[in-house]
PDB file of C-alpha atoms in Angstrom:
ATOM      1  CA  UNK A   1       0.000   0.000   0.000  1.00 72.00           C
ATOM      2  CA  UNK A   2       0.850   3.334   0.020  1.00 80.00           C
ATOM      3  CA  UNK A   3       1.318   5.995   3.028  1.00 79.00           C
ATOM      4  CA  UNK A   4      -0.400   9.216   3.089  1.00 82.00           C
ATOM      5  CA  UNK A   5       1.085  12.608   4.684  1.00 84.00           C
ATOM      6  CA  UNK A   6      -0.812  15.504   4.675  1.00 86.00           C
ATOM      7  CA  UNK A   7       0.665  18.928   4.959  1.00 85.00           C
ATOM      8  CA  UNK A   8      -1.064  22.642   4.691  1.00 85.00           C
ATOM      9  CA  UNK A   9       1.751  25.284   4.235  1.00 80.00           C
ATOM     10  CA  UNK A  10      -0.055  28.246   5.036  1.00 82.00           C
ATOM     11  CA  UNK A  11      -1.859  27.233   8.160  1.00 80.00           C
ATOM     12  CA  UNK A  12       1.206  25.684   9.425  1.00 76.00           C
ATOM     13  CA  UNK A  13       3.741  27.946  10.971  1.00 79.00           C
ATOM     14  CA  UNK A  14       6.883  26.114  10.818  1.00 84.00           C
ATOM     15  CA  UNK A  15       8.387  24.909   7.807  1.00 86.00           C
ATOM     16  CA  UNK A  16      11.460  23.277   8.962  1.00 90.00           C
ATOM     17  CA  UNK A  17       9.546  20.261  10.717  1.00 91.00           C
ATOM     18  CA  UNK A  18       7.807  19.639   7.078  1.00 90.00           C
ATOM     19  CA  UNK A  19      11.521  19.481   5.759  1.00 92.00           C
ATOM     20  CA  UNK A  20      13.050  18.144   8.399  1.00 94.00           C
ATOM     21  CA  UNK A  21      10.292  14.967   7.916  1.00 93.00           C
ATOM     22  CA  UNK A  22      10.538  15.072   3.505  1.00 93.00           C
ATOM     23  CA  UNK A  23      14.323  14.752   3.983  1.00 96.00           C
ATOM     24  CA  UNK A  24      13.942  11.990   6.124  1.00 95.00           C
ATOM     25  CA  UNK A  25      11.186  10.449   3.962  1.00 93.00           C
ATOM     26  CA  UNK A  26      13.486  10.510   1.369  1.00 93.00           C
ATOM     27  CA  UNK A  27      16.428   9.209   3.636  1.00 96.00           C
ATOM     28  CA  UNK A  28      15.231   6.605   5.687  1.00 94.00           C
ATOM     29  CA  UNK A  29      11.796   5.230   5.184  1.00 92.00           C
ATOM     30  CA  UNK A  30      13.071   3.288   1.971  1.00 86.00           C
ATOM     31  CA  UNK A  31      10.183   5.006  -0.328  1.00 91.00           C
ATOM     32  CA  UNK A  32      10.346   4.271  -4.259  1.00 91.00           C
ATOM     33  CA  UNK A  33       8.842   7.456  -5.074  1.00 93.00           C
ATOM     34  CA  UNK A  34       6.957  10.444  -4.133  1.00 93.00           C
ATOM     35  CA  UNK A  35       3.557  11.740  -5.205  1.00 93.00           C
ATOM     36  CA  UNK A  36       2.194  15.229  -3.843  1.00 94.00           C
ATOM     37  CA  UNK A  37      -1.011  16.272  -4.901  1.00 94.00           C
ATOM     38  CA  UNK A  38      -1.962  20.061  -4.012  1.00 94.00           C
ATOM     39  CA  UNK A  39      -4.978  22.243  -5.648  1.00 94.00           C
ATOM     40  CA  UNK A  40      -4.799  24.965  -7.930  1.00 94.00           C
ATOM     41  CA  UNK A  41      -5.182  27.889  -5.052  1.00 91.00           C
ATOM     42  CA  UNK A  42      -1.859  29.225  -4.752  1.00 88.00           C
ATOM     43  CA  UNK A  43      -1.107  28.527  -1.374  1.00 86.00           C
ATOM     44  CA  UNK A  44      -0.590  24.835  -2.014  1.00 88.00           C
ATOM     45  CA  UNK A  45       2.528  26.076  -4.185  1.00 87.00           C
ATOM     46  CA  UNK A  46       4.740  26.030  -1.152  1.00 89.00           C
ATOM     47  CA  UNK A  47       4.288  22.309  -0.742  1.00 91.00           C
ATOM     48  CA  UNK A  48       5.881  21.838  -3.819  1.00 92.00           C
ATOM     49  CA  UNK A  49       9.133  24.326  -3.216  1.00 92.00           C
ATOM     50  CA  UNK A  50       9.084  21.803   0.257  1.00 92.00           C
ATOM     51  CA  UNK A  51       9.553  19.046  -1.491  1.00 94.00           C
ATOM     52  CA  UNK A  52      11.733  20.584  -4.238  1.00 95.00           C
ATOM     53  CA  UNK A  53      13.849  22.213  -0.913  1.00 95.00           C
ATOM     54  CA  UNK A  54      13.747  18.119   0.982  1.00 95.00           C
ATOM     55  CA  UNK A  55      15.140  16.691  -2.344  1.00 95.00           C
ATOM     56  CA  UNK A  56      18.336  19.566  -2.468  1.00 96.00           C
ATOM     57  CA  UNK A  57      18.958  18.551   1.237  1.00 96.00           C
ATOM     58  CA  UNK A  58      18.374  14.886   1.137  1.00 96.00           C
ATOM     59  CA  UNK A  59      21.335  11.871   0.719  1.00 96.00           C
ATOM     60  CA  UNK A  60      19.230  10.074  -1.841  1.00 94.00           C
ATOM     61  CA  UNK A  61      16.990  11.498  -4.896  1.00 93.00           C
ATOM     62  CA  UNK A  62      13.947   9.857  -5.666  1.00 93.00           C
ATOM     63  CA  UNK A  63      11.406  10.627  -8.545  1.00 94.00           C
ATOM     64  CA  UNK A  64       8.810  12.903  -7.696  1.00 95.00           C
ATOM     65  CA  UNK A  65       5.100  13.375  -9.814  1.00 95.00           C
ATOM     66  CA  UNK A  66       2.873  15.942  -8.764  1.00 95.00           C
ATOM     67  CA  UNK A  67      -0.474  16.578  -9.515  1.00 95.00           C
ATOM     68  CA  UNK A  68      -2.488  19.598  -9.609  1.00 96.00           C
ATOM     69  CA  UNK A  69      -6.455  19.212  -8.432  1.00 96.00           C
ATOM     70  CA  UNK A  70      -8.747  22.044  -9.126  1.00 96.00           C
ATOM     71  CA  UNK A  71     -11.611  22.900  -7.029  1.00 92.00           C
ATOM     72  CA  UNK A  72     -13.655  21.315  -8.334  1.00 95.00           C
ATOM     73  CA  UNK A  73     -12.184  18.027  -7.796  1.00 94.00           C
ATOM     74  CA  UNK A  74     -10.584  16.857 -11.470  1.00 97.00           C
ATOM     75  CA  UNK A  75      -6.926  16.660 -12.255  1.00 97.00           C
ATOM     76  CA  UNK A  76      -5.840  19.914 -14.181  1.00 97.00           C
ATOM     77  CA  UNK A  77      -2.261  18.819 -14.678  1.00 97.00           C
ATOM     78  CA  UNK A  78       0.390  16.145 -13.809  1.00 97.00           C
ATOM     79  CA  UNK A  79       4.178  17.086 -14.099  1.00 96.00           C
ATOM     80  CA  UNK A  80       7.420  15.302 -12.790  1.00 95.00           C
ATOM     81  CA  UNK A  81      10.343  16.814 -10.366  1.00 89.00           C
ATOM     82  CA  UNK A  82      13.915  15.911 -11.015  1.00 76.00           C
ATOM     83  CA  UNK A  83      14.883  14.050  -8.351  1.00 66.00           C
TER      84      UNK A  83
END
């Protein structure tokens, strides 16, 4: 199966702990891959510089899709991060 993590960057005050748990995602848990789905507001942006910012710090790189969800529910777009 596959783990879910749920994150809100502009409700949440402190950004390190998000990176501080991506990079060790990335490090230590022994995942394949990672998927992060945010909506089109632009607040859900920042998740994606997170993850970008966990990759730059993290030992191992990993490929990363993400996937854009508009309000309305569908998927708008799908793109890849180099990882």
């Amino acid at each position: 199966g596959n783990a879910l993590a749920i994150a809100c960057p502009k409700l949440d005050t402190n950004q390190e702990v998000y990176l501080q748990k991506l990079v060790a995602m990335i490090d230590e848990a022994g995942i394949k891959s990672l998927r992060v789905m945010v909506m089109e507001v632009p607040c859900c942006g920042g998740l994606v510089h997170l993850v970008e910012e966990a990759l730059r710090r993290a030992q191992r790189s990993l490929p990363v899709e993400c996937l854009v969800v508009g309000t309305q529910g569908m998927v708008l777009s799908e793109y890849r991060i180099a990882g």
